[in-house]
Short mmCIF file of C-alpha atoms and ligand atoms in Angstrom, two decimals:
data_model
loop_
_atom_site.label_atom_id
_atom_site.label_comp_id
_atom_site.label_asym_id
_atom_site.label_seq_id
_atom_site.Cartn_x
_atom_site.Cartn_y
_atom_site.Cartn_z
CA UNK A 584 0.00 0.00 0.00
CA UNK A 585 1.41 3.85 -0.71
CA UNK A 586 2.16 5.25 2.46
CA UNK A 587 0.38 8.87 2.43
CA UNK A 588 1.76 11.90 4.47
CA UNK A 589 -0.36 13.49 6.35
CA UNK A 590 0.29 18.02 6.97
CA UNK A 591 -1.99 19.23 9.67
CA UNK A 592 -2.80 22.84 9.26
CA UNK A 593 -2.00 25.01 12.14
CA UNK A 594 -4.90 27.27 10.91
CA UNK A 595 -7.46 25.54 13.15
CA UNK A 596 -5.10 25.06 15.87
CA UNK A 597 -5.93 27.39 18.83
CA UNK A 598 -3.03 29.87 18.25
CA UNK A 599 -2.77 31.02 22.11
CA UNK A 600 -1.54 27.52 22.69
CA UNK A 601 0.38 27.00 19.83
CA UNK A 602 2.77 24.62 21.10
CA UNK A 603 0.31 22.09 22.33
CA UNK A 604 -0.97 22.04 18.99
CA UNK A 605 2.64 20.88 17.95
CA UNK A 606 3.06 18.69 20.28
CA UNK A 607 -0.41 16.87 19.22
CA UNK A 608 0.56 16.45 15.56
CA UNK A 609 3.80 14.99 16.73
CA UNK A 610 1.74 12.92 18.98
CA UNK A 611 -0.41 12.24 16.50
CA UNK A 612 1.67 10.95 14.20
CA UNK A 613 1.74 14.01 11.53
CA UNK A 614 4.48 14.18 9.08
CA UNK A 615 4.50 17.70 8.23
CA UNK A 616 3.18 20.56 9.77
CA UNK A 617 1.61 22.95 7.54
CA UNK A 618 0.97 26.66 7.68
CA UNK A 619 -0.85 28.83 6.31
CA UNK A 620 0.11 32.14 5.45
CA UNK A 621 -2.66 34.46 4.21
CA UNK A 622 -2.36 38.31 3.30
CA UNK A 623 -5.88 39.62 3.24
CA UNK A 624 -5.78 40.21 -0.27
CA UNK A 625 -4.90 36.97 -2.92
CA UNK A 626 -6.96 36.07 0.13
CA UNK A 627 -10.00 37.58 1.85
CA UNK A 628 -8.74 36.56 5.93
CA UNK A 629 -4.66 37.64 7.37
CA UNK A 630 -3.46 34.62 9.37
CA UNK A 631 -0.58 35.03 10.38
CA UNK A 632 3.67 35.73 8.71
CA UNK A 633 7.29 35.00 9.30
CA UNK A 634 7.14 35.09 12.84
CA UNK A 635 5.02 32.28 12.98
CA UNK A 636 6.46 30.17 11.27
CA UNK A 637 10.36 31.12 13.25
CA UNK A 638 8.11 30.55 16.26
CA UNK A 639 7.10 26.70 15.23
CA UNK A 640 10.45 26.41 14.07
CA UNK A 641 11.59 26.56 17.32
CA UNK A 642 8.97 23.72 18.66
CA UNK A 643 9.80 21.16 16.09
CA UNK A 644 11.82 19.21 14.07
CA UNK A 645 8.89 18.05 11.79
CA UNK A 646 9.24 19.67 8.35
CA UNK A 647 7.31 23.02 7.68
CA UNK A 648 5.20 22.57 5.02
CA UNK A 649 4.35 26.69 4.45
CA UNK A 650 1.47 27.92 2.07
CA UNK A 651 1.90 31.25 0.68
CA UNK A 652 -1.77 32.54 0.19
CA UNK A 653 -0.16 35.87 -0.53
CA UNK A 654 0.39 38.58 -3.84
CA UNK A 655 4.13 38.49 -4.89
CA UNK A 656 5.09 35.85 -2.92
CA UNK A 657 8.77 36.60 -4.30
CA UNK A 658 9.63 39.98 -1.99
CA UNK A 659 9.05 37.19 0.69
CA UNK A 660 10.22 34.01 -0.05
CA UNK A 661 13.48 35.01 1.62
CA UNK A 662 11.72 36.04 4.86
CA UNK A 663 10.02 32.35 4.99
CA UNK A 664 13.71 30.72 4.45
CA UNK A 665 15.37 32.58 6.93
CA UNK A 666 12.22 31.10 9.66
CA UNK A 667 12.96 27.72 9.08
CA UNK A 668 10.70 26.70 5.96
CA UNK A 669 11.47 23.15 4.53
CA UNK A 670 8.60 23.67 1.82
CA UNK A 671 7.93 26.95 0.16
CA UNK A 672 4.31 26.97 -2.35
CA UNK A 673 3.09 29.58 -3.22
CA UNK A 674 0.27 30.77 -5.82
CA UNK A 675 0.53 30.11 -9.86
CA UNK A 676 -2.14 32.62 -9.44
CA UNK A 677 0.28 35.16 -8.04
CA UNK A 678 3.62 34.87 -9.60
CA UNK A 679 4.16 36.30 -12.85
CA UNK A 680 7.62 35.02 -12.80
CA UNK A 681 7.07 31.56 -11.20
CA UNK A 682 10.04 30.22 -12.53
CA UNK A 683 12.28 32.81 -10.97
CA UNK A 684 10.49 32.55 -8.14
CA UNK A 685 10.71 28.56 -7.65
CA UNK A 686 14.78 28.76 -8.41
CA UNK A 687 14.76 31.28 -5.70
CA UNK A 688 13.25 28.92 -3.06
CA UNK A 689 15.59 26.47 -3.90
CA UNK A 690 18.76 28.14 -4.17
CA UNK A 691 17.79 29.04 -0.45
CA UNK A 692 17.77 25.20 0.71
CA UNK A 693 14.30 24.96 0.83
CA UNK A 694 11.53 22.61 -1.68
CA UNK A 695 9.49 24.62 -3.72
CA UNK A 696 5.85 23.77 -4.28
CA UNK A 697 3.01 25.36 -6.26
CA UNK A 698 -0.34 25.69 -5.73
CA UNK A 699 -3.85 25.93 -7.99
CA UNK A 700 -6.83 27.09 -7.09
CA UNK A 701 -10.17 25.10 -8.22
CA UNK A 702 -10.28 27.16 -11.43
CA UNK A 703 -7.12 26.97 -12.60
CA UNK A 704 -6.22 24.29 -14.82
CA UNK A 705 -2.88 22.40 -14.82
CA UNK A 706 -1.89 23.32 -18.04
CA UNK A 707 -1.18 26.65 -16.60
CA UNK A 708 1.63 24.69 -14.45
CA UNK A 709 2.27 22.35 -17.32
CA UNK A 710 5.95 24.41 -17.85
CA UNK A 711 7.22 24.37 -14.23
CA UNK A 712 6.47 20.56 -13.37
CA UNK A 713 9.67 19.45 -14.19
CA UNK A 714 11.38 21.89 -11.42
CA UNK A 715 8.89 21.61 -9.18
CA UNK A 716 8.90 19.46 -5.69
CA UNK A 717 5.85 20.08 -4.91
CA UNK A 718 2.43 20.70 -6.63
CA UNK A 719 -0.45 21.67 -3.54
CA UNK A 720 -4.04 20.94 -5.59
CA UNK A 721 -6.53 23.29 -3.67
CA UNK A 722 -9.82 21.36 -3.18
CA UNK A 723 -11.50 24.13 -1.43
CA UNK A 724 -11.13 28.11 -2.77
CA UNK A 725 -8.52 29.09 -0.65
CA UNK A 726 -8.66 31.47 1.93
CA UNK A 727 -10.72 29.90 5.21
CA UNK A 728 -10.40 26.60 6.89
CA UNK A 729 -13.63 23.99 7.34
CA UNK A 730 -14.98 24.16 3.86
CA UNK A 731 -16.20 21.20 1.78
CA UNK A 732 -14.04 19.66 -0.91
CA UNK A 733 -14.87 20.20 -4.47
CA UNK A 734 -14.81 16.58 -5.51
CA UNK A 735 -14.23 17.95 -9.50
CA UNK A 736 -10.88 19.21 -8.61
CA UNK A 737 -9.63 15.64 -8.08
CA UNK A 738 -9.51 15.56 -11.48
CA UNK A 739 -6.44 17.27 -11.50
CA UNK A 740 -4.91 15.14 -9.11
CA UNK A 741 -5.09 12.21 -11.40
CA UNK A 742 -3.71 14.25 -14.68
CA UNK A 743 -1.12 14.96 -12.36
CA UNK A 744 -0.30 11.45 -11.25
CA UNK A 745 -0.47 10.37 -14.84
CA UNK A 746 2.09 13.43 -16.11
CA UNK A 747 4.38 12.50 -13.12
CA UNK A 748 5.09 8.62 -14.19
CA UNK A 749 4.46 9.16 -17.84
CA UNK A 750 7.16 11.62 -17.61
CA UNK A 751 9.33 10.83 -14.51
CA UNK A 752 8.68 14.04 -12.84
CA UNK A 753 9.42 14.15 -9.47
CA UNK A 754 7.36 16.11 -7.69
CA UNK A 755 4.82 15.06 -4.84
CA UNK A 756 0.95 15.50 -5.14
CA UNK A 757 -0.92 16.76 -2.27
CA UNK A 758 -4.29 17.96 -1.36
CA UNK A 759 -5.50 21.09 0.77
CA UNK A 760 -9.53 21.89 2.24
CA UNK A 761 -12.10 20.03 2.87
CA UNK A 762 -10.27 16.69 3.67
CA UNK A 763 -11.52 14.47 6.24
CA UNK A 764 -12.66 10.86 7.02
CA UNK A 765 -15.77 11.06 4.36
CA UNK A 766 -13.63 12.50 1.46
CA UNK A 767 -10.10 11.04 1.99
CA UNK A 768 -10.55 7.79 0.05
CA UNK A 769 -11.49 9.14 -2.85
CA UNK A 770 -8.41 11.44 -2.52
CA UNK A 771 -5.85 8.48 -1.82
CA UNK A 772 -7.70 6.82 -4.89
CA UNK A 773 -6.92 10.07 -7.20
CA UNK A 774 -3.43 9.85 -6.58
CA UNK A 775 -2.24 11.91 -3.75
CA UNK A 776 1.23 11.70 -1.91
CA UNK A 777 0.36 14.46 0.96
CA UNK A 778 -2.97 15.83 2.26
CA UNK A 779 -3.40 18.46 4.73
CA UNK A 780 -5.83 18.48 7.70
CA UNK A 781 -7.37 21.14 9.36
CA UNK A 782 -10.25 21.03 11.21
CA UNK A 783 -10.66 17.49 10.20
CA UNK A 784 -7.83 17.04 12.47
CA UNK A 785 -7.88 19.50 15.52
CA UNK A 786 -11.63 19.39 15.85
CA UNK A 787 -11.49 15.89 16.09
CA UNK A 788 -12.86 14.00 19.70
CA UNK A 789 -9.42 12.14 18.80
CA UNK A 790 -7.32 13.94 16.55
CA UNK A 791 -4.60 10.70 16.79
CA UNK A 792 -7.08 8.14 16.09
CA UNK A 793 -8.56 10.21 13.47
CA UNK A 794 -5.23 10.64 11.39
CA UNK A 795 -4.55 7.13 11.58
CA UNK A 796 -7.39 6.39 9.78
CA UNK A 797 -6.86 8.83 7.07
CA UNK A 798 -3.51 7.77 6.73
CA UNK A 799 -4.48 3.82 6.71
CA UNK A 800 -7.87 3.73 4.74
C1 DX5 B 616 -7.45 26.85 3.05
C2 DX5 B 616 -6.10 26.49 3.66
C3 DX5 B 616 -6.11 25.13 4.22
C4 DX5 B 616 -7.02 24.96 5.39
C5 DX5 B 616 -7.56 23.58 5.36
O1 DX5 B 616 -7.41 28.15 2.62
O2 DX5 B 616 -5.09 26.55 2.68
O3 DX5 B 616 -4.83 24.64 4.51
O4 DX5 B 616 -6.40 25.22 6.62
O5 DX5 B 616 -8.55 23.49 6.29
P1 DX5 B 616 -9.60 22.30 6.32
O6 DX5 B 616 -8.83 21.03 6.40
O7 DX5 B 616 -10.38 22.62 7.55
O8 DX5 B 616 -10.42 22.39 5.05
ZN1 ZN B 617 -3.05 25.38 3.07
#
């Protein structure tokens, strides 16, 4: 069976006690953590910066999986490699120069992802896969946490699986919003290689128990 990584999102943690929330997806058995960085403008809500992420940083070894839900994500990437970010995505939607901007993530140590929203289409990626480590398929439209998934956006998942082995790409696939015990199978089936959890995950009765069985189903 492929083993599937599981990022819980921060974003429904409760932030005055971030470090328990840490400590639970370590706990729990999470393999990332990821963050979500929002700039009240490619994005209606501000969550939260740099800072943040330097402060998790400093609570964990687990790789930081950070989502840049911002406008030129580029006058920041270096901010987000100087906190401690293992994974840098950011926005097709956002970055004119996405190339420059992925080679600039790397050549700081970090991975470099991108990220679609529901009505973009991968052939707007189709250039960048083969630098990419990373592509984050949004199932939700980006922006709050707790949303259902948009089960037609799977589709992408599986042109992306099919790109990856017909071509030998080797970026991973993963999944963000509206993922949770009733939609993760379907997700696994599509093709994935990471999903993040929100509020599947810390507003669970047993947020352990319940990422066990999203990873195992
Ligand atoms: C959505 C964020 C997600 C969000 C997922 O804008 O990018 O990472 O936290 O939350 P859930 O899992 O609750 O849909
Ligand atoms: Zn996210």
């Amino acid at each position: 069976m492929k083993i599937t990584k599981c990022a819980p999102s921060i974003l429904a943690a409760d932030f005055s006690r971030i470090h328990e929330g840490i400590s639970l997806i370590e706990a729990s058995g999470g393999d990332w953590v990821h963050l979500d960085v929002m700039d009240g403008s490619f994005v209606p809500e501000i969550s939260f910066g740099a800072q943040m992420v330097r402060a998790v940083r400093s609570l964990t070894d687990l790789p930081l999986d950070v989502h840049l839900m911002i406008e030129k994500p580029e006058n920041h990437v270096t901010s987000f490699l100087e906190a401690g970010a293992d994974y840098i995505t950011f926005h097709a939607e956002a970055s004119v120069h996405a190339h420059r901007t992925i080679q600039l993530i790397k050549a700081g140590g970090a991975r470099a992802g991108i990220s679609i929203v529901p009505s973009t289409p991968v052939a707007m990626i189709s250039e960048l896969l083969p630098f990419l480590d990373l592509v984050l398929i949004m199932t939700v439209n980006p922006g709050y946490g707790g949303q259902s998934l948009i089960p037609e956006c799977l589709e992408k998942v599986r042109t992306l699986a099919a790109l990856k082995s017909d071509r030998g790409f080797s970026y991973e696939i993963a999944v963000d919003g509206g993922i949770n015990r009733e939609t993760i199978k379907e997700t696994k089936d599509a093709g994935i290689d990471v999903f993040v959890a929100g509020s599947a995950f810390f507003g669970a009765a047993d947020p352990a128990e319940e990422l066990s069985y999203m990873k195992n189903c």
